[in-house]
């Protein structure tokens, strides 16, 4: 599946009247995980209320123990504070990293903004080393923008009150 096909699918899911917010996010995780061989685990974390922590909202792939991640901890927690994309070609080279599975070799985390605020992120793990390219970064950034618009339109923010 190329990026424009993926974006079209995401657009369809977002505009489907049958899906609520949870189902939409679940379907987007599944779509990406099933159609991109290097996406082994796909999840969305959002800020947990006013706490300085992230909470897992939706994922596709093996269940993780890391439902809650403190700001600053791991790749996800660092993105919650930096507001920057974080592409990790080799997770073994990271000191501040939370391992979800011994099979994971690389990771990408892209923040999700609403009204200028960093409210969450998409996190993808790969069993391949150095799996992620600029194309992944671009695709995931566009998907996050679409999801942000969707969440605002649905008046679904904050995700965790
Ligand atoms: N590896 C992440 C933790 C989340 S799991 O990948 C699902 C991190 O270092 O923040």
PDB file of C-alpha atoms in Angstrom, residues 84-148:
ATOM      1  CA  UNK A  84       9.533  16.664  17.845  1.00  0.00           C
ATOM      2  CA  UNK A  85       9.418  13.552  15.670  1.00  0.00           C
ATOM      3  CA  UNK A  86      11.727  10.848  17.040  1.00  0.00           C
ATOM      4  CA  UNK A  87      13.071   8.249  14.606  1.00  0.00           C
ATOM      5  CA  UNK A  88      15.191   5.543  16.248  1.00  0.00           C
ATOM      6  CA  UNK A  89      17.132   3.411  13.740  1.00  0.00           C
ATOM      7  CA  UNK A  90      18.522   1.124  16.477  1.00  0.00           C
ATOM      8  CA  UNK A  91      16.767   0.960  19.853  1.00  0.00           C
ATOM      9  CA  UNK A  92      19.853  -0.681  21.416  1.00  0.00           C
ATOM     10  CA  UNK A  93      21.729   2.577  20.951  1.00  0.00           C
ATOM     11  CA  UNK A  94      19.200   4.494  23.125  1.00  0.00           C
ATOM     12  CA  UNK A  95      19.769   4.917  26.877  1.00  0.00           C
ATOM     13  CA  UNK A  96      16.306   6.343  27.554  1.00  0.00           C
ATOM     14  CA  UNK A  97      14.253   3.578  25.983  1.00  0.00           C
ATOM     15  CA  UNK A  98      11.417   1.382  27.283  1.00  0.00           C
ATOM     16  CA  UNK A  99      11.501  -2.090  25.733  1.00  0.00           C
ATOM     17  CA  UNK A 100       8.097  -3.553  24.907  1.00  0.00           C
ATOM     18  CA  UNK A 101       9.419  -6.690  23.259  1.00  0.00           C
ATOM     19  CA  UNK A 102      12.858  -8.160  22.645  1.00  0.00           C
ATOM     20  CA  UNK A 103      11.989  -8.385  18.934  1.00  0.00           C
ATOM     21  CA  UNK A 104      11.790  -4.618  18.445  1.00  0.00           C
ATOM     22  CA  UNK A 105      14.794  -3.170  16.653  1.00  0.00           C
ATOM     23  CA  UNK A 106      13.661   0.294  15.524  1.00  0.00           C
ATOM     24  CA  UNK A 107      10.908   2.742  16.409  1.00  0.00           C
ATOM     25  CA  UNK A 108       9.228   5.942  15.214  1.00  0.00           C
ATOM     26  CA  UNK A 109       7.141   8.338  17.302  1.00  0.00           C
ATOM     27  CA  UNK A 110       5.314  11.313  15.756  1.00  0.00           C
ATOM     28  CA  UNK A 111       3.539  13.837  18.012  1.00  0.00           C
ATOM     29  CA  UNK A 112      -0.125  14.657  17.469  1.00  0.00           C
ATOM     30  CA  UNK A 113      -1.138  18.291  17.940  1.00  0.00           C
ATOM     31  CA  UNK A 114      -4.519  19.925  18.469  1.00  0.00           C
ATOM     32  CA  UNK A 115      -4.823  23.715  18.654  1.00  0.00           C
ATOM     33  CA  UNK A 116      -1.053  24.007  18.953  1.00  0.00           C
ATOM     34  CA  UNK A 117      -0.830  21.616  21.887  1.00  0.00           C
ATOM     35  CA  UNK A 118       0.962  18.265  21.914  1.00  0.00           C
ATOM     36  CA  UNK A 119      -1.911  15.973  22.989  1.00  0.00           C
ATOM     37  CA  UNK A 120      -0.531  12.549  22.077  1.00  0.00           C
ATOM     38  CA  UNK A 121       1.360  10.568  19.504  1.00  0.00           C
ATOM     39  CA  UNK A 122       1.493   7.657  17.153  1.00  0.00           C
ATOM     40  CA  UNK A 123       4.140   5.092  18.098  1.00  0.00           C
ATOM     41  CA  UNK A 124       5.329   2.352  15.728  1.00  0.00           C
ATOM     42  CA  UNK A 125       7.757  -0.470  16.501  1.00  0.00           C
ATOM     43  CA  UNK A 126       9.557  -2.542  13.886  1.00  0.00           C
ATOM     44  CA  UNK A 127      11.325  -5.866  14.085  1.00  0.00           C
ATOM     45  CA  UNK A 128      13.615  -4.596  11.312  1.00  0.00           C
ATOM     46  CA  UNK A 129      16.665  -2.502  12.050  1.00  0.00           C
ATOM     47  CA  UNK A 130      16.543   1.069  10.653  1.00  0.00           C
ATOM     48  CA  UNK A 131      13.053   0.453   9.241  1.00  0.00           C
ATOM     49  CA  UNK A 132      11.737   4.007   9.023  1.00  0.00           C
ATOM     50  CA  UNK A 133      12.274   6.584   6.291  1.00  0.00           C
ATOM     51  CA  UNK A 134      11.257  10.179   5.578  1.00  0.00           C
ATOM     52  CA  UNK A 135       8.279   8.704   3.738  1.00  0.00           C
ATOM     53  CA  UNK A 136       7.028   7.073   6.956  1.00  0.00           C
ATOM     54  CA  UNK A 137       7.542  10.340   8.824  1.00  0.00           C
ATOM     55  CA  UNK A 138       5.540  12.216   6.199  1.00  0.00           C
ATOM     56  CA  UNK A 139       2.724   9.664   6.055  1.00  0.00           C
ATOM     57  CA  UNK A 140       2.347   9.473   9.830  1.00  0.00           C
ATOM     58  CA  UNK A 141       2.458  13.261  10.197  1.00  0.00           C
ATOM     59  CA  UNK A 142      -0.386  13.565   7.676  1.00  0.00           C
ATOM     60  CA  UNK A 143      -2.390  10.857   9.412  1.00  0.00           C
ATOM     61  CA  UNK A 144      -1.947  12.623  12.766  1.00  0.00           C
ATOM     62  CA  UNK A 145      -3.184  15.894  11.236  1.00  0.00           C
ATOM     63  CA  UNK A 146      -6.285  14.109   9.911  1.00  0.00           C
ATOM     64  CA  UNK A 147      -6.920  12.470  13.280  1.00  0.00           C
ATOM     65  CA  UNK A 148      -6.512  15.802  15.065  1.00  0.00           C
TER      66      UNK A 148
END
